[in-house]
Tab-separated table of C-alpha atoms in Angstrom:
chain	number	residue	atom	x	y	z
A	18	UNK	CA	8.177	12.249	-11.528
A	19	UNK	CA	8.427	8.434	-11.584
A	20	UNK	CA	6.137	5.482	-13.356
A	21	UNK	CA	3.667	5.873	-10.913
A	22	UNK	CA	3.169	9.656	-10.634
A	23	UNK	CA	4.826	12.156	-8.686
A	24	UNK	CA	8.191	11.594	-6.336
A	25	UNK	CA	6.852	12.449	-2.634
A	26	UNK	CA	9.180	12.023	0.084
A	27	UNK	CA	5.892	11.482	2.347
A	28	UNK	CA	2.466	10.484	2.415
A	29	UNK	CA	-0.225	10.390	5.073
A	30	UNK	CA	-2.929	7.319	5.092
A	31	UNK	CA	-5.412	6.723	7.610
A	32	UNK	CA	-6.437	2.669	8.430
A	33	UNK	CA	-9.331	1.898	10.226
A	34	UNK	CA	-9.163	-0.977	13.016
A	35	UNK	CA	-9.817	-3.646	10.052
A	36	UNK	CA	-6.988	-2.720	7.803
A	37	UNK	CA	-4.468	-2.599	10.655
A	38	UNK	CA	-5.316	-6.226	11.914
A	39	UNK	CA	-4.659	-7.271	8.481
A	40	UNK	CA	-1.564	-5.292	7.978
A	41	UNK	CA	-0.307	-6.690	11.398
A	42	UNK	CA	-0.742	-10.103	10.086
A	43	UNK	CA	1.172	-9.845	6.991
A	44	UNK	CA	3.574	-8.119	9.186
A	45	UNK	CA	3.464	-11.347	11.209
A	46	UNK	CA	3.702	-13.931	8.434
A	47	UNK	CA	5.513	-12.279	5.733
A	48	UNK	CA	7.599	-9.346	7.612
A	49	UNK	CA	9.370	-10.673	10.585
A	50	UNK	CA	6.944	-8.973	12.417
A	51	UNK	CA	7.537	-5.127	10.695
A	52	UNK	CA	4.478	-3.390	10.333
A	53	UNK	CA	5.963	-0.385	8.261
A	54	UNK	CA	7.920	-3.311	5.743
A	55	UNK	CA	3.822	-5.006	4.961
A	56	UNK	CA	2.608	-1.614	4.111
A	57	UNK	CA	5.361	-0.678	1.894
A	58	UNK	CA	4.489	-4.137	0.594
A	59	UNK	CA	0.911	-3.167	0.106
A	60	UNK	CA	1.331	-0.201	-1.223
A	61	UNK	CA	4.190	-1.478	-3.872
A	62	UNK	CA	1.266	-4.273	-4.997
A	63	UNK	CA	-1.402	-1.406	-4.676
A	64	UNK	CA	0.622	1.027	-7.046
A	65	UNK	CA	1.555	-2.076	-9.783
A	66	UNK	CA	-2.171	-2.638	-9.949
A	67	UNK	CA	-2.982	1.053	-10.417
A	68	UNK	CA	-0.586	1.315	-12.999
A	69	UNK	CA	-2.167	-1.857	-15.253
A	70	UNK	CA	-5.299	-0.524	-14.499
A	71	UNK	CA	-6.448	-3.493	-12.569
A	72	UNK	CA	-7.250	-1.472	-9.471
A	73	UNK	CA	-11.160	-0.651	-8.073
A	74	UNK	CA	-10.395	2.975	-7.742
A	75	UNK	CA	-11.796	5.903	-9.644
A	76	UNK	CA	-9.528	8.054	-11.405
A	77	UNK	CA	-10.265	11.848	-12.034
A	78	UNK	CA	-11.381	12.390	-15.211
């Protein structure tokens, strides 16, 4: 187990239409054009939130 929960070696996540066209772009600008680079970029940012409690999703209680 790591800082942000449990060590998985994979995870499935479903985008809708929206969420791709904005992962494509930061693919674009920030990524050299590498889709799976943004979302490990999201996710990283997504996780670090989580973890200060800064995020908008509920946690189990």
């Amino acid at each position: 187990m790591n800082e942000y929960g449990p060590d998985l070696e994979s995870v499935t996540v479903a985008f809708d239409e929206e969420m791709i066209e904005a992962l494509d772009e930061k693919a674009f600008a920030d990524h050299r054009d590498n889709r799976e680079a943004a979302i490990r970029d999201c996710l990283d940012e997504w996780l670090k939130r989580r973890a200060d409690g800064d995020d908008d999703t509920e946690r189990p209680e």
